[in-house]
mmCIF file of C-alpha atoms in Angstrom:
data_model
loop_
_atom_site.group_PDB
_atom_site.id
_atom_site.type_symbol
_atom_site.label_atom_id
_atom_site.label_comp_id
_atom_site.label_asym_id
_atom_site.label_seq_id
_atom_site.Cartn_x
_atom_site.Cartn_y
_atom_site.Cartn_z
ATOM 1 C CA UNK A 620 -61.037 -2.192 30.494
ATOM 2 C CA UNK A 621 -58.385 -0.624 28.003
ATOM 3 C CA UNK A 622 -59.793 2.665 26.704
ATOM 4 C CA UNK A 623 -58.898 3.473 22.403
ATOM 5 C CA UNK A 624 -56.497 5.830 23.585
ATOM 6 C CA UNK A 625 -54.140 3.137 25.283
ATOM 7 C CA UNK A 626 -54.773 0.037 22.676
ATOM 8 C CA UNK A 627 -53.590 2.685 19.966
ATOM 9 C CA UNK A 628 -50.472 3.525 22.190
ATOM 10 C CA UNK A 629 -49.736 -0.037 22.793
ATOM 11 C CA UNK A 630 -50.172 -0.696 18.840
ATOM 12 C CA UNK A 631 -47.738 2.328 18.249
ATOM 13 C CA UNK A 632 -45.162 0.952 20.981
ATOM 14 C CA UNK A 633 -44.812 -2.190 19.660
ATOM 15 C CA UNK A 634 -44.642 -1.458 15.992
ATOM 16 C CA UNK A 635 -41.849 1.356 16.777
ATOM 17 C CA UNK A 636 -40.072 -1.797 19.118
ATOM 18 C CA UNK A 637 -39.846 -4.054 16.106
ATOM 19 C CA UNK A 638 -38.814 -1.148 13.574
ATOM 20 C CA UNK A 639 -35.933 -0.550 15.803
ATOM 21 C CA UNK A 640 -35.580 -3.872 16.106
ATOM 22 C CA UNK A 641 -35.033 -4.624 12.409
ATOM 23 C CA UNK A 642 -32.976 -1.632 11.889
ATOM 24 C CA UNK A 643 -30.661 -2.357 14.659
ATOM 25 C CA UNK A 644 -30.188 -5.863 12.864
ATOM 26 C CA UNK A 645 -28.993 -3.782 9.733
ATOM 27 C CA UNK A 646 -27.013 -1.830 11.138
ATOM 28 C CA UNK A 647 -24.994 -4.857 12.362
ATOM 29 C CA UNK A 648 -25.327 -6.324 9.136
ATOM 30 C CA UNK A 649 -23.652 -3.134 7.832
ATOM 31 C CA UNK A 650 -21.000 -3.075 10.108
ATOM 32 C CA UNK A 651 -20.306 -6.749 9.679
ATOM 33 C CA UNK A 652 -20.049 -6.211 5.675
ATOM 34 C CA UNK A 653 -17.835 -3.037 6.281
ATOM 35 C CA UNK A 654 -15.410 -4.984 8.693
ATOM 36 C CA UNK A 655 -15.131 -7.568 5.781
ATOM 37 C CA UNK A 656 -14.504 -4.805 2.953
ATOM 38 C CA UNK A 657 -11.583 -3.406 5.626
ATOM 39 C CA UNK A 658 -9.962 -6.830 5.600
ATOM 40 C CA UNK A 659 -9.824 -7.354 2.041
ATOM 41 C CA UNK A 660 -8.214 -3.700 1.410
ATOM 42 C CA UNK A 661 -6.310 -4.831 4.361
ATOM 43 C CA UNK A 662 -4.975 -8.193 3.043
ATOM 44 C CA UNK A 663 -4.737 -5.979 -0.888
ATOM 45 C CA UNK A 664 -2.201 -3.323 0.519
ATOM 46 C CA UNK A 665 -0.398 -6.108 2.477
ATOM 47 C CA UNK A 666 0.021 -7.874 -1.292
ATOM 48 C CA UNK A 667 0.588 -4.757 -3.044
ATOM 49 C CA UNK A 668 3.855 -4.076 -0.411
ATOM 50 C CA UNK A 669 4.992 -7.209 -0.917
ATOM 51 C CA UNK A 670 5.574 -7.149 -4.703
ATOM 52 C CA UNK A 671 6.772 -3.476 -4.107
ATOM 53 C CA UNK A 672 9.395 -4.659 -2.197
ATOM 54 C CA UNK A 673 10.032 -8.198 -4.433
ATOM 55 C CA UNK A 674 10.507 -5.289 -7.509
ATOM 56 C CA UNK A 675 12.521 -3.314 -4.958
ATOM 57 C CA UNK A 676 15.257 -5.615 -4.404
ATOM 58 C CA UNK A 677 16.832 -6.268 -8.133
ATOM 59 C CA UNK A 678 16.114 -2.549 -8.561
ATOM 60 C CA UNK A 679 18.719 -1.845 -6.044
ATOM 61 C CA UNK A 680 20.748 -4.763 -6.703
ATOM 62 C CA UNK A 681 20.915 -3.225 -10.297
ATOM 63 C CA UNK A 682 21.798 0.268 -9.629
ATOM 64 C CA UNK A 683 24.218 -1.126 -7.153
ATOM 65 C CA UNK A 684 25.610 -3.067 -10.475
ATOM 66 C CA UNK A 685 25.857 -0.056 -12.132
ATOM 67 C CA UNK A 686 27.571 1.933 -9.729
ATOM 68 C CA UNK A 687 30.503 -0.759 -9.496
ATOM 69 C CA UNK A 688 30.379 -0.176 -13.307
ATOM 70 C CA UNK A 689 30.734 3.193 -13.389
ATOM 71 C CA UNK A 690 33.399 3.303 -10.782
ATOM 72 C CA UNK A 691 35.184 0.655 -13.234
ATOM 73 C CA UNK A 692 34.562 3.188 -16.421
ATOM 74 C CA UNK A 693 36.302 5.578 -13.916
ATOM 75 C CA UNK A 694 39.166 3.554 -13.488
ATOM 76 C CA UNK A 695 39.886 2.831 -17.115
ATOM 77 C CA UNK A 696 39.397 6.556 -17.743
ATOM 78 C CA UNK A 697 42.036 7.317 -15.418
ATOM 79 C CA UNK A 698 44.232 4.556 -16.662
ATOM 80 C CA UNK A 699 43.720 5.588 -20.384
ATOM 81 C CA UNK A 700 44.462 9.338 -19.279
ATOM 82 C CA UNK A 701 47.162 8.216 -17.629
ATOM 83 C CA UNK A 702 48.737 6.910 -20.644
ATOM 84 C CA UNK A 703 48.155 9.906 -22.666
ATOM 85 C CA UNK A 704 50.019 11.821 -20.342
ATOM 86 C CA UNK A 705 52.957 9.505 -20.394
ATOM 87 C CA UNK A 706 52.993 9.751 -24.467
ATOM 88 C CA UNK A 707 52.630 13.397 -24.602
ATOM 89 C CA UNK A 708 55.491 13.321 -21.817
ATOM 90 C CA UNK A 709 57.822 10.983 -24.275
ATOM 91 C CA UNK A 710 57.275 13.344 -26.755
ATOM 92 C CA UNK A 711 57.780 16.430 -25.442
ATOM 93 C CA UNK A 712 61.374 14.946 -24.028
#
């Protein structure tokens, strides 16, 4: 026969067995939810580069636009200096 001793170690054994048991389930739980929340920041910076780079593009395309513009302002600047130079030249002869 099974002295108290042993029946209260068996008792204790298989209450510890199904704590562990239930906490090992939530732990995976956990892990499962926090795999999830890693996808969705995942999939958030994936949509947060792509409309970086869709405001990118007519950024640069714009500043490129104003560079050709400025180079232009540079031209007529020269051209209108240019022709200063040529009147004060006709009237200094």
């Amino acid at each position: 026969m099974l002295s108290p001793t042993q029946i209260l170690l068996i008792i204790v054994v298989s209450v510890l067995t199904a704590v562990l048991a239930v906490i090992g389930i939530q732990v995976f739980l956990i892990l499962k939810e926090g795999k999830r929340s890693v996808e969705k920041v995942n999939k958030i910076l994936d949509n947060a580069g792509k409309v970086s780079e869709a405001i990118t593009k007519p950024i640069t395309s714009l500043s490129g636009s104003l560079g050709s513009l400025s180079g232009l302002g540079g031209l007529f600047s020269w051209l209108i200096n240019r022709r200063k130079k040529t009147e004060e030249e006709k009237k200094d002869e």
